[in-house]
CSV table of C-alpha atoms and ligand atoms in Angstrom, one decimal:
chain,number,residue,atom,x,y,z
A,26,MET,CA,135.7,103.9,117.2
A,27,THR,CA,132.0,103.4,118.2
A,28,LEU,CA,131.7,100.8,116.6
A,29,SER,CA,135.1,99.3,117.1
A,30,GLY,CA,135.8,95.0,116.9
A,31,LYS,CA,132.2,94.3,116.1
A,32,ARG,CA,131.9,91.7,113.2
A,33,ILE,CA,128.7,93.1,111.4
A,34,LEU,CA,126.5,91.4,108.4
A,35,LEU,CA,125.7,92.8,105.6
A,36,ILE,CA,123.3,91.3,103.5
A,37,ILE,CA,122.0,93.6,100.3
A,38,GLY,CA,119.4,92.7,98.6
A,39,GLY,CA,118.1,93.5,95.0
A,40,GLY,CA,117.2,97.2,94.8
A,41,ILE,CA,117.8,100.4,92.6
A,42,ALA,CA,119.3,101.2,96.8
A,43,ALA,CA,121.7,98.8,96.4
A,44,TYR,CA,124.8,101.5,95.3
A,45,LYS,CA,124.1,103.3,98.9
A,46,SER,CA,124.4,99.9,100.3
A,47,LEU,CA,129.0,100.6,99.4
A,48,ASP,CA,128.8,103.8,101.2
A,49,LEU,CA,127.5,102.0,104.2
A,50,ILE,CA,129.8,99.8,104.3
A,51,ARG,CA,133.0,102.2,104.2
A,52,ARG,CA,130.6,104.2,106.9
A,53,LEU,CA,129.8,100.9,109.1
A,54,ARG,CA,134.1,100.1,108.6
A,55,GLU,CA,134.8,103.9,109.3
A,56,ARG,CA,133.8,103.6,113.9
A,57,GLY,CA,136.2,100.2,113.3
A,58,ALA,CA,133.1,97.9,112.8
A,59,SER,CA,134.3,94.0,110.2
A,60,VAL,CA,131.8,93.8,107.9
A,61,ARG,CA,131.4,90.6,104.9
A,62,CYS,CA,128.3,91.1,102.9
A,63,VAL,CA,125.9,87.9,101.6
A,64,MET,CA,124.7,89.9,98.4
A,65,THR,CA,121.7,87.8,96.7
A,66,ALA,CA,120.7,87.3,93.2
A,67,ALA,CA,118.9,90.7,92.0
A,68,ALA,CA,121.8,92.4,93.8
A,69,THR,CA,124.3,91.9,91.6
A,70,GLU,CA,122.4,93.1,88.9
A,71,PHE,CA,122.8,96.3,90.8
A,72,VAL,CA,126.4,96.5,92.3
A,73,THR,CA,129.1,93.9,91.4
A,74,PRO,CA,130.1,91.3,94.5
A,75,LEU,CA,133.9,92.8,92.8
A,76,SER,CA,133.0,97.0,94.6
A,77,ALA,CA,131.2,95.3,97.9
A,78,GLY,CA,134.7,93.4,98.1
A,79,ALA,CA,136.6,95.8,97.5
A,80,LEU,CA,134.9,97.4,100.5
A,81,THR,CA,134.9,95.5,103.3
A,82,ALA,CA,138.4,94.8,102.2
A,83,ASP,CA,136.4,90.4,102.7
A,84,ARG,CA,135.1,87.7,100.7
A,85,VAL,CA,131.9,88.3,99.3
A,86,PHE,CA,129.3,85.4,99.5
A,87,THR,CA,126.0,85.0,97.3
A,88,ASP,CA,125.8,81.6,96.6
A,89,LEU,CA,123.5,79.6,99.1
A,90,PHE,CA,125.0,75.9,96.7
A,91,ASP,CA,128.3,76.7,95.5
A,92,ARG,CA,130.1,73.8,97.2
A,93,GLU,CA,133.5,75.8,97.9
A,94,GLU,CA,131.6,78.7,99.8
A,95,GLU,CA,129.1,76.0,102.1
A,96,HIS,CA,132.7,74.4,102.3
A,97,ASP,CA,135.2,77.3,103.6
A,98,VAL,CA,132.6,79.0,105.7
A,99,GLY,CA,128.7,78.1,105.2
A,100,HIS,CA,125.0,80.3,106.3
A,101,ILE,CA,125.4,78.8,109.4
A,102,ARG,CA,128.6,79.9,110.7
A,103,LEU,CA,128.0,83.1,108.8
A,104,ALA,CA,124.6,84.0,110.7
A,105,ARG,CA,126.7,83.2,113.6
A,106,GLU,CA,129.9,85.0,113.1
A,107,ALA,CA,128.2,88.4,113.4
A,108,ASP,CA,127.7,90.8,116.7
A,109,LEU,CA,124.7,92.3,114.5
A,110,ILE,CA,122.9,91.2,110.3
A,111,LEU,CA,122.0,94.1,108.6
A,112,VAL,CA,119.7,93.7,105.5
A,113,ALA,CA,120.1,97.0,103.2
A,114,PRO,CA,118.2,98.1,101.6
A,115,ALA,CA,115.3,95.1,103.1
A,116,THR,CA,113.7,94.8,99.5
A,117,ALA,CA,109.4,93.7,100.1
A,118,ASP,CA,111.5,90.3,98.7
A,119,LEU,CA,113.1,90.1,102.0
A,120,MET,CA,111.1,91.2,104.2
A,121,ALA,CA,108.6,89.1,103.1
A,122,LYS,CA,110.5,86.1,103.1
A,123,LEU,CA,111.4,86.4,106.6
A,124,ALA,CA,108.3,87.0,107.4
A,125,ASN,CA,106.7,83.9,106.5
A,126,GLY,CA,110.0,82.0,107.1
A,127,LEU,CA,111.8,81.2,103.8
A,128,ALA,CA,115.2,79.7,103.1
A,129,ASN,CA,115.7,79.6,99.4
A,130,ASP,CA,118.2,81.4,98.8
A,131,LEU,CA,121.8,82.7,100.6
A,132,ALA,CA,120.2,85.7,101.8
A,133,SER,CA,117.1,84.6,102.7
A,134,ALA,CA,118.9,81.0,104.3
A,135,VAL,CA,121.8,82.8,106.8
A,136,LEU,CA,118.9,85.9,108.2
A,137,LEU,CA,116.6,82.3,109.3
A,138,ALA,CA,119.3,80.3,111.5
A,139,SER,CA,121.0,83.5,112.9
A,140,ARG,CA,120.4,84.2,116.5
A,141,VAL,CA,121.6,87.3,116.3
A,142,PRO,CA,120.3,91.2,116.4
A,143,VAL,CA,119.0,92.3,113.0
A,144,LEU,CA,118.8,95.1,111.6
A,145,MET,CA,116.4,96.3,107.8
A,146,ALA,CA,116.2,99.3,106.0
A,147,PRO,CA,113.8,99.2,103.3
A,148,ALA,CA,113.7,100.4,100.3
A,149,MET,CA,110.8,99.6,97.5
A,150,ASN,CA,107.6,101.6,95.9
A,151,PRO,CA,106.0,103.7,97.9
A,152,ALA,CA,103.0,101.4,96.3
A,153,MET,CA,105.1,98.3,97.5
A,154,TRP,CA,105.4,99.5,100.3
A,155,SER,CA,101.6,100.0,101.3
A,156,HIS,CA,100.7,97.4,99.5
A,157,PRO,CA,99.1,95.3,102.5
A,158,ALA,CA,101.1,92.3,102.1
A,159,THR,CA,103.7,94.8,103.1
A,160,ARG,CA,102.2,96.1,106.0
A,161,ARG,CA,101.8,92.8,107.3
A,162,ASN,CA,105.0,91.4,106.8
A,163,LEU,CA,105.7,94.6,108.7
A,164,ALA,CA,103.7,94.0,111.1
A,165,THR,CA,104.6,90.2,111.6
A,166,LEU,CA,108.5,91.2,111.7
A,167,MET,CA,108.0,93.7,114.9
A,168,LYS,CA,107.0,90.8,116.8
A,169,ASP,CA,109.3,89.1,115.9
A,170,GLY,CA,111.7,91.7,117.2
A,171,ILE,CA,114.0,92.9,114.1
A,172,ASN,CA,114.8,96.7,114.7
A,173,PHE,CA,113.8,98.2,111.3
A,174,ILE,CA,115.5,102.2,109.9
A,175,GLY,CA,113.2,104.1,107.7
A,176,PRO,CA,112.1,104.2,104.4
A,177,ASP,CA,112.5,108.3,104.1
A,178,ARG,CA,110.0,109.3,102.4
A,179,GLY,CA,111.4,111.6,99.6
A,180,GLU,CA,111.8,111.2,95.5
A,181,MET,CA,112.8,107.1,94.0
A,182,ALA,CA,115.3,107.6,92.2
A,183,GLU,CA,114.3,104.4,89.5
A,184,SER,CA,110.7,106.4,89.2
A,185,GLY,CA,111.1,109.6,90.1
A,186,GLU,CA,108.0,109.0,91.8
A,187,ALA,CA,107.7,110.9,95.5
A,188,GLY,CA,106.3,108.9,98.8
A,189,GLU,CA,107.1,106.5,101.1
A,190,GLY,CA,110.1,104.2,100.0
A,191,ARG,CA,113.4,106.3,99.7
A,192,MET,CA,116.4,103.5,101.7
A,193,ALA,CA,117.1,106.2,104.5
A,194,GLU,CA,120.6,107.0,104.1
A,195,PRO,CA,123.9,105.5,104.9
A,196,PRO,CA,125.1,107.5,108.1
A,197,ALA,CA,121.6,107.1,110.1
A,198,ILE,CA,122.2,103.3,109.7
A,199,ALA,CA,125.4,102.9,110.8
A,200,ALA,CA,123.9,105.6,113.8
A,201,ALA,CA,120.7,103.3,114.1
A,202,ALA,CA,123.5,99.4,114.2
A,203,GLU,CA,125.4,102.0,116.7
A,204,ALA,CA,122.7,102.7,118.3
A,205,MET,CA,122.0,98.3,118.4
A,206,LEU,CA,125.7,97.1,119.5
A,207,ASP,CA,125.4,100.1,122.1
A,208,GLY,CA,129.4,101.0,121.4
A,209,GLY,CA,130.3,100.7,124.4
A,210,HIS,CA,128.6,104.3,124.8
A,211,LYS,CA,126.4,104.7,128.2
A,212,PRO,CA,125.9,108.5,128.6
A,213,LEU,CA,122.5,108.4,130.6
A,214,ALA,CA,124.7,105.8,133.2
A,215,GLY,CA,123.4,106.3,136.2
A,216,ARG,CA,120.5,108.1,135.9
A,217,ARG,CA,117.3,107.5,137.8
A,218,ILE,CA,113.8,107.4,135.4
A,219,VAL,CA,110.9,106.7,136.6
A,220,MET,CA,108.3,106.2,133.6
A,221,THR,CA,104.1,105.1,132.8
A,222,SER,CA,103.4,103.6,130.0
A,223,GLY,CA,100.3,101.8,128.9
A,224,PRO,CA,96.9,102.0,129.8
A,225,THR,CA,95.3,102.2,133.2
A,226,HIS,CA,91.9,100.1,134.1
A,227,GLU,CA,89.1,101.8,136.1
A,228,PRO,CA,86.7,98.9,137.6
A,229,ILE,CA,82.5,99.7,137.3
A,230,ASP,CA,82.8,96.5,139.6
A,231,PRO,CA,84.7,93.8,139.8
A,232,VAL,CA,84.1,91.9,136.6
A,233,ARG,CA,84.1,95.3,134.2
A,234,TYR,CA,86.2,98.6,134.2
A,235,ILE,CA,86.6,101.1,132.7
A,236,ALA,CA,90.3,101.1,129.4
A,237,ASN,CA,90.9,102.4,126.4
A,238,ARG,CA,93.2,101.9,123.8
A,239,SER,CA,96.8,101.9,124.4
A,240,SER,CA,98.9,99.6,123.2
A,241,GLY,CA,102.4,100.8,125.6
A,242,LYS,CA,103.9,100.3,122.0
A,243,GLN,CA,105.8,103.2,122.5
A,244,GLY,CA,106.1,104.4,126.5
A,245,HIS,CA,107.7,101.0,126.4
A,246,ALA,CA,109.6,101.1,123.3
A,247,ILE,CA,111.1,104.6,125.2
A,248,ALA,CA,112.5,103.0,128.4
A,249,ALA,CA,113.9,100.1,126.6
A,250,ALA,CA,116.3,102.7,125.1
A,251,LEU,CA,116.8,104.9,128.3
A,252,ALA,CA,118.5,101.2,129.1
A,253,ARG,CA,119.9,100.4,126.8
A,254,LEU,CA,121.8,103.9,127.3
A,255,GLY,CA,122.6,103.1,130.9
A,256,ALA,CA,119.4,104.3,132.8
A,257,GLU,CA,118.2,103.4,135.7
A,258,VAL,CA,114.4,103.2,135.0
A,259,THR,CA,111.3,101.9,136.8
A,260,LEU,CA,108.8,101.4,134.5
A,261,VAL,CA,105.2,102.3,135.9
A,262,SER,CA,103.1,100.1,133.1
A,263,GLY,CA,99.0,100.1,133.2
A,264,PRO,CA,97.6,96.9,132.2
A,265,VAL,CA,99.2,95.9,128.6
A,266,SER,CA,99.6,92.6,126.0
A,267,ILE,CA,103.6,93.5,125.4
A,268,PRO,CA,106.4,92.5,127.3
A,269,ASP,CA,108.5,94.2,129.9
A,270,PRO,CA,111.2,95.8,128.2
A,271,ALA,CA,114.9,94.1,128.6
A,272,GLY,CA,117.1,95.7,131.4
A,273,VAL,CA,114.2,97.6,132.9
A,274,LYS,CA,112.1,97.3,136.2
A,275,THR,CA,108.9,97.0,135.3
A,276,VAL,CA,105.6,97.8,137.8
A,277,LYS,CA,102.9,97.0,136.7
A,278,VAL,CA,99.1,98.9,137.8
A,279,GLU,CA,96.0,98.5,136.7
A,280,THR,CA,94.4,102.0,138.1
A,281,ALA,CA,95.5,106.2,138.2
A,282,ARG,CA,95.9,106.3,141.0
A,283,GLU,CA,98.1,102.9,142.0
A,284,MET,CA,100.1,104.6,138.9
A,285,LEU,CA,100.3,107.6,140.8
A,286,ALA,CA,101.9,105.5,144.2
A,287,ALA,CA,103.9,103.9,142.3
A,288,VAL,CA,105.1,106.7,140.4
A,289,GLU,CA,105.9,108.5,143.9
A,290,ASP,CA,107.7,105.4,145.3
A,291,ALA,CA,110.5,106.0,142.9
A,292,LEU,CA,111.0,109.3,142.9
A,293,PRO,CA,113.7,111.0,143.6
A,294,ALA,CA,114.6,110.4,140.1
A,295,ASP,CA,117.0,112.9,137.6
A,296,CYS,CA,114.0,112.3,135.4
A,297,ALA,CA,110.4,111.3,135.2
A,298,ILE,CA,108.0,110.5,131.0
A,299,MET,CA,104.5,110.3,131.9
A,300,VAL,CA,103.7,108.5,128.7
A,301,ALA,CA,100.8,106.1,129.8
A,302,ALA,CA,96.9,106.9,128.5
A,303,VAL,CA,95.5,107.6,132.0
A,304,ALA,CA,92.2,107.7,132.7
A,305,ASP,CA,91.0,110.9,133.1
A,306,TRP,CA,87.8,109.6,135.4
A,307,ARG,CA,86.8,107.1,137.2
A,308,VAL,CA,84.0,105.9,138.7
A,309,ASP,CA,82.7,106.8,142.0
A,310,GLY,CA,81.9,104.3,144.1
A,311,GLU,CA,83.0,100.8,143.0
A,312,HIS,CA,80.7,98.3,143.1
A,313,ASP,CA,81.3,95.5,145.9
A,314,HIS,CA,79.4,92.7,143.8
A,315,LYS,CA,78.3,92.5,139.6
A,316,ILE,CA,76.0,94.5,138.8
A,317,LYS,CA,72.9,92.4,138.1
A,318,LYS,CA,70.4,93.1,134.7
A,319,THR,CA,66.7,92.8,136.2
A,320,PRO,CA,64.6,92.4,133.3
A,321,GLY,CA,62.5,95.8,133.1
A,322,GLN,CA,64.8,98.0,135.7
A,323,ALA,CA,66.3,100.9,133.8
A,324,ALA,CA,69.7,100.6,132.8
A,325,PRO,CA,72.2,101.8,135.9
A,326,SER,CA,74.2,105.1,135.8
A,327,LEU,CA,77.8,105.5,136.8
A,328,ALA,CA,78.8,108.3,139.0
A,329,MET,CA,82.6,109.5,137.5
A,330,VAL,CA,84.9,111.2,139.8
A,331,GLU,CA,88.0,112.9,138.4
A,332,ASN,CA,91.4,111.0,138.7
A,333,PRO,CA,95.1,112.3,140.3
A,334,ASP,CA,97.0,113.2,137.4
A,335,ILE,CA,99.8,112.4,137.3
A,336,LEU,CA,102.0,114.1,135.5
A,337,ALA,CA,100.9,116.9,136.7
A,338,ALA,CA,101.7,116.3,140.5
A,339,VAL,CA,105.0,114.6,138.8
A,340,GLY,CA,105.5,118.6,137.9
A,341,HIS,CA,105.1,119.9,140.9
A,342,HIS,CA,106.2,117.5,143.0
A,343,ALA,CA,108.5,118.3,146.2
A,344,LYS,CA,111.7,115.6,144.3
A,345,ARG,CA,110.8,117.4,141.2
A,346,PRO,CA,113.3,115.6,139.0
A,347,GLU,CA,115.3,118.0,136.9
A,348,LEU,CA,113.7,116.9,133.5
A,349,VAL,CA,109.5,116.3,133.4
A,350,ILE,CA,108.4,115.6,130.1
A,351,GLY,CA,104.9,114.0,129.0
A,352,PHE,CA,102.9,113.2,125.8
A,353,ALA,CA,100.3,114.8,124.4
A,354,ALA,CA,98.0,112.3,122.7
A,355,GLU,CA,95.3,115.4,120.5
A,356,THR,CA,92.7,114.8,117.9
A,357,ARG,CA,93.3,118.3,117.1
A,358,ASP,CA,95.0,122.3,117.8
A,359,VAL,CA,98.1,119.5,118.4
A,360,VAL,CA,100.4,122.1,119.3
A,361,ASP,CA,98.6,125.3,121.0
A,362,ASN,CA,96.8,122.0,124.0
A,363,ALA,CA,100.3,120.8,124.2
A,364,ARG,CA,101.8,124.2,125.1
A,365,ALA,CA,99.2,125.0,127.9
A,366,LYS,CA,99.5,120.9,128.5
A,367,LEU,CA,103.4,122.6,129.2
A,368,LYS,CA,102.7,125.1,131.4
A,369,LYS,CA,99.6,123.7,133.0
A,370,LYS,CA,101.3,120.2,134.0
A,371,GLY,CA,105.1,121.8,135.2
A,372,ALA,CA,106.9,120.0,133.4
A,373,ASP,CA,109.6,120.3,130.6
A,374,LEU,CA,108.6,118.9,127.1
A,375,ILE,CA,105.3,117.8,125.9
A,376,VAL,CA,105.9,115.1,123.3
A,377,ALA,CA,103.0,115.4,121.1
A,378,ASN,CA,101.2,113.5,119.1
A,379,ASP,CA,97.6,113.6,116.1
A,380,VAL,CA,95.6,110.9,117.5
A,381,SER,CA,93.1,111.3,114.7
A,382,HIS,CA,92.4,109.1,112.3
A,383,ASP,CA,93.1,110.9,109.8
A,384,SER,CA,96.4,111.4,110.1
A,385,GLY,CA,97.4,108.6,108.4
A,386,VAL,CA,99.6,107.3,110.5
A,387,GLY,CA,98.5,103.7,111.7
A,388,ASP,CA,96.0,101.0,111.6
A,389,ARG,CA,93.9,103.0,113.3
A,390,GLY,CA,95.6,106.1,113.8
A,391,VAL,CA,99.1,105.8,116.3
A,392,MET,CA,97.2,104.0,119.0
A,393,GLY,CA,97.5,100.0,118.7
A,394,GLY,CA,99.4,100.6,115.4
A,395,ASP,CA,103.0,100.7,115.0
A,396,ARG,CA,104.4,104.7,113.7
A,397,ASN,CA,104.0,107.3,115.4
A,398,LEU,CA,104.5,111.0,114.1
A,399,VAL,CA,105.4,113.4,116.4
A,400,ARG,CA,106.5,117.2,117.7
A,401,ILE,CA,108.5,118.0,121.0
A,402,VAL,CA,107.3,120.9,122.3
A,403,SER,CA,109.2,123.0,125.2
A,404,PRO,CA,109.2,126.8,126.0
A,405,LYS,CA,111.4,127.7,123.4
A,406,GLY,CA,109.8,126.1,120.1
A,407,VAL,CA,107.9,123.3,118.5
A,408,ASP,CA,110.1,120.6,117.2
A,409,GLU,CA,108.8,118.4,113.9
A,410,TRP,CA,109.9,115.3,113.9
A,411,PRO,CA,109.2,113.1,110.6
A,412,GLU,CA,106.9,110.3,110.7
A,413,LEU,CA,108.7,107.2,112.3
A,414,THR,CA,108.7,103.9,113.8
A,415,LYS,CA,107.1,104.0,117.5
A,416,GLN,CA,111.5,102.3,118.2
A,417,GLU,CA,113.0,104.9,116.5
A,418,VAL,CA,110.7,108.1,118.1
A,419,ALA,CA,112.5,105.9,121.2
A,420,GLY,CA,115.7,106.1,120.0
A,421,ARG,CA,115.2,109.8,119.3
A,422,LEU,CA,114.3,111.0,122.8
A,423,ALA,CA,116.9,108.9,124.8
A,424,ALA,CA,119.2,110.8,123.0
A,425,LEU,CA,117.3,113.7,122.9
A,426,VAL,CA,117.0,113.1,127.3
A,427,ALA,CA,120.8,112.2,127.4
A,428,GLU,CA,121.0,115.7,126.1
A,429,ARG,CA,118.8,117.7,127.7
A,430,LEU,CA,120.1,116.0,130.8
A,431,ALA,CA,124.0,115.5,130.3
A,432,THR,CA,123.7,120.0,130.9
A,433,ILE,CA,122.3,119.0,134.1
A,434,VAL,CA,124.9,119.1,136.7
A,435,VAL,CA,124.6,115.9,139.1
H,25,LIG,O1,95.8,116.3,129.7
H,25,LIG,P1,96.0,115.4,128.8
H,25,LIG,O2,96.0,113.8,129.3
H,25,LIG,O3,96.2,115.5,128.0
H,25,LIG,O4,97.6,115.8,129.3
H,25,LIG,C1,98.4,113.9,129.1
H,25,LIG,C2,100.2,113.0,129.7
H,25,LIG,O5,99.9,113.7,130.9
H,25,LIG,C3,100.4,112.3,129.3
H,25,LIG,O6,102.1,112.1,129.9
H,25,LIG,C4,99.9,111.4,130.8
H,25,LIG,O7,100.5,110.8,130.8
H,25,LIG,C5,99.9,112.4,131.5
H,25,LIG,N1,98.4,111.7,132.3
H,25,LIG,C6,99.0,112.1,134.0
H,25,LIG,N2,97.8,111.4,135.1
H,25,LIG,C7,95.8,111.8,134.1
H,25,LIG,C8,96.3,112.5,133.0
H,25,LIG,C9,97.2,112.3,131.8
H,25,LIG,O8,100.0,111.3,133.7
H,25,LIG,N3,95.6,111.6,135.0
C-alpha cells in the first residue's frame, strides 16, 4: 500500500484516452490512495461521471458554476484537499489553459488554485503534440514545476496513426505518482552520492572564458531524484541558470580543477555520477588582465592544456565508490564510444546519449533541451531506453542506482 493515506485529485480531460483513466483510478486505490475526480465537459463525452464515481466511491465534480457543488466543496477546497493533482489525460487544451493561467471551467480553475504538486499525463494526436504551440506550453509548464509522464510512442486509439502522443499506461502513471509522493519508500537512505552537473567555465582572462551548451538540467534532475529516494547527495555544479535541487547539498564551482577538488572533498561515497560537461582543455597561462585589442596587431592565439578527467580520477581513486557512473554525449558511434569509456575511465555504467542535431530530441538537440534519448552501457550489455523527459530519465536512473546499491553490502 505505497499510496496509503494519500489523497489524489484526478482531473480527467476530454480525450479518447479517458477510458484508461478508469483503470488508473483502480490502480491508485489498490495502492491505498483515496481518489477524487474532476471531469471536464469534454471528458464526459468519453466516459460517464457515473463510471468514475463508481470507481472512486465518491462524488464526481464537473461544473464550476453548479451552486450545489460550489456550496458543498468548492474549487478552492478541491484544489487544497489533495496531496497530488493528477491530470490524465492531459489534453492540449488543458495544458494550454494552465500554461496561460486560464480558469474558465472547474478543471482549469482547480489547477490554477492548487498549491500541491501536479503530474500531467499528456495524450493527443502526434501532430498536436509536436505543434510549436504545445511545445511552448510544455516548456512553460515544466518551468513552472509541473511534472510529466509520457506521452508514449505508438498507435493512436482513434485514428490508427503512429507517433508520439499516446497516454502513458496506468501502471506507469501510478508509479510516477508514487515516486512524487515518496510513498515513504527511501531505498537510498544512508547512502552518500557525489555528482557533477552543468558545464565548466575555463577563464581566458578576467572577463572571458570558454564554456559549452550544458544546461545542468539532466544532472540536477538526477540529484533531486536521488534525494527523493533518501540519498545524501553532494552536487558539484558548474555555472548554470537553474535552481539548486531540493534536498541536495550543492557546491558551486567554475573550472574543471575546482570541480575535481570539490568531488574529492566529498569522498568517500557509495556512488559517483559524473554528468557535467567538463571542458577537456583550459587555456594555458590565464591572463591576469583583459587581453586588449591593438589596431594593426594579429589576433592572439591561445595555447591550451588538458584538464583533469574527473570521472577517470574517481574511477581509479583510492577511495573509489562502489558504483561509478559516467555520461557520454556523442554525435556518432554512441555505443562503441561508451564501451571504450567504461574501461578507460574505470566506470561501472555509462549513460550514452546522442547529442547530434539530427537525433530529433529537444529544440536544439539534447543539450539545453528537456528530453533525452539514452542507452545504459555496462560490461554486460546495452539497455536502450525510449525517448523520455530528463525528469523521467532521472527517475529511472535513481531507481537503477537504488537497485545496484541494494546488492552491495555496506
Ligand atoms: O570523455 P568524455 O568527455 O566524453 O566523457 C564524458 C564523461 O566523463 C562524463 O561523465 C563527464 O562528466 C566525465 N568527464 C569528467 N572530466 C573531464 C571530462 C569528462 O569528469 N575532464
